[in-house]
Coordinates of C-alpha atoms in Angstrom, one line a residue:
M13 CA -19.6 -9.6 -13.0
L14 CA -19.7 -9.7 -9.1
P15 CA -21.0 -6.1 -8.8
Q16 CA -21.1 -6.7 -5.0
L17 CA -17.5 -7.4 -4.5
R18 CA -15.7 -4.9 -2.3
I19 CA -12.8 -6.8 -0.9
L20 CA -10.3 -8.7 -3.3
E21 CA -8.0 -11.1 -1.4
L22 CA -5.3 -13.0 -3.1
V23 CA -2.9 -14.5 -0.7
S24 CA 0.1 -16.5 -1.6
C25 CA -0.6 -16.3 -5.3
E26 CA 3.1 -16.6 -6.0
R27 CA 2.5 -16.6 -9.9
F28 CA 0.3 -13.6 -9.8
E29 CA 2.3 -10.8 -11.7
R30 CA 0.0 -8.0 -12.4
L31 CA -2.9 -6.5 -10.8
P32 CA -5.5 -5.3 -13.6
E33 CA -7.7 -2.3 -13.5
L34 CA -10.2 -2.9 -10.8
P35 CA -13.8 -2.3 -10.8
T36 CA -15.0 0.6 -8.8
T37 CA -16.9 -1.4 -6.3
I38 CA -13.7 -2.8 -4.9
E39 CA -12.3 -0.8 -1.6
E40 CA -9.8 -3.2 -0.4
V41 CA -7.0 -5.4 -2.1
F42 CA -4.8 -7.9 -0.3
A43 CA -2.3 -9.5 -2.0
D44 CA 0.3 -10.7 0.5
N45 CA 3.1 -13.2 -0.4
C46 CA 2.4 -12.5 -4.0
T47 CA 6.2 -12.7 -4.8
S48 CA 5.9 -12.2 -8.6
L49 CA 3.8 -9.1 -8.4
M50 CA 5.1 -6.4 -10.4
T51 CA 2.0 -4.2 -11.1
D52 CA 1.8 -0.6 -12.0
N53 CA -1.6 -0.1 -11.6
V54 CA -2.1 3.5 -10.0
G55 CA -5.6 2.9 -9.3
I56 CA -4.8 1.3 -6.2
L57 CA -4.5 4.8 -5.1
M58 CA -8.2 5.3 -4.7
L59 CA -8.9 2.1 -2.4
Q60 CA -9.5 2.3 1.3
Q61 CA -6.9 -0.3 2.3
I62 CA -4.2 -2.4 0.5
S63 CA -1.7 -4.8 1.6
F64 CA 1.1 -6.3 -0.3
T65 CA 3.2 -7.9 2.2
I66 CA 6.1 -10.1 1.2
C67 CA 5.8 -8.9 -2.5
V68 CA 9.3 -9.0 -3.1
G69 CA 8.8 -8.2 -6.9
L70 CA 7.3 -4.9 -5.9
L71 CA 10.6 -3.9 -4.1
E72 CA 12.8 -4.4 -7.3
N73 CA 10.9 -2.0 -9.2
Q74 CA 12.1 1.7 -9.0
Q75 CA 8.8 2.5 -10.6
M76 CA 6.7 0.7 -7.9
H77 CA 9.2 2.5 -5.2
D78 CA 8.3 5.8 -6.5
M79 CA 4.7 4.8 -6.7
A80 CA 4.9 3.7 -3.2
T81 CA 6.1 6.9 -1.8
S82 CA 3.4 9.0 -3.7
L83 CA 1.0 6.6 -2.5
W84 CA 1.9 6.8 1.2
L85 CA 1.7 10.8 0.9
Y86 CA -1.8 10.6 -0.6
L87 CA -3.2 7.9 1.9
F88 CA -1.5 9.8 4.6
K89 CA -3.4 13.1 3.8
K90 CA -6.8 11.2 2.9
C91 CA -6.7 9.1 6.0
I92 CA -5.7 11.7 8.3
V93 CA -8.4 14.2 7.1
K94 CA -11.1 11.3 6.9
S95 CA -10.6 9.4 9.9
G96 CA -8.0 11.1 12.1
H97 CA -5.5 8.2 12.2
F98 CA -3.1 6.5 9.9
S99 CA -0.9 3.1 9.7
I100 CA 1.6 2.2 7.4
Y101 CA 4.1 -0.8 7.4
L102 CA 7.4 -0.7 5.7
P103 CA 9.3 -3.4 4.4
G104 CA 12.9 -4.2 5.1
E105 CA 14.9 -2.5 8.1
Q106 CA 15.5 0.9 6.7
V107 CA 13.3 3.8 7.2
P108 CA 13.1 5.6 3.8
E109 CA 14.8 9.1 3.6
W110 CA 11.5 10.6 2.5
F111 CA 10.0 9.8 6.2
G112 CA 10.5 12.8 8.3
Y113 CA 10.2 11.0 11.7
K114 CA 12.6 8.5 12.6
L115 CA 13.3 6.7 16.0
N116 CA 14.9 3.5 17.1
G117 CA 12.2 1.2 18.8
T118 CA 8.8 0.1 17.9
I119 CA 6.8 3.2 18.1
V120 CA 6.8 6.6 16.8
S121 CA 4.4 9.3 17.8
M122 CA 4.0 12.9 16.6
Q123 CA 1.7 15.8 16.7
L124 CA 0.0 16.9 13.5
P125 CA -1.2 20.1 12.4
N126 CA -5.1 20.7 12.4

């Protein structure tokens, strides 16, 4: 079933609730503005790129908060090693406690060990 599919884009699917287990060919998932999404699919940890912008259902789920923390740490290590850079966009106005570098403004820069 769609063996060439690499990118899955589900934008503004407000009734979409759960991301199923994905085929191994999928590299990127964009599920922006899927306000009912409450997935617990840890398979997304293996993707090259994910975006869950304005998925408010995910913010209300402690398990997803914990998974997001694990995902951030995993992707940070994976991307730094693979490409030398990493980007993350966090919802809301608060910087999580687990984020070690904080600065008021729009940019945070830091030196990372080799």
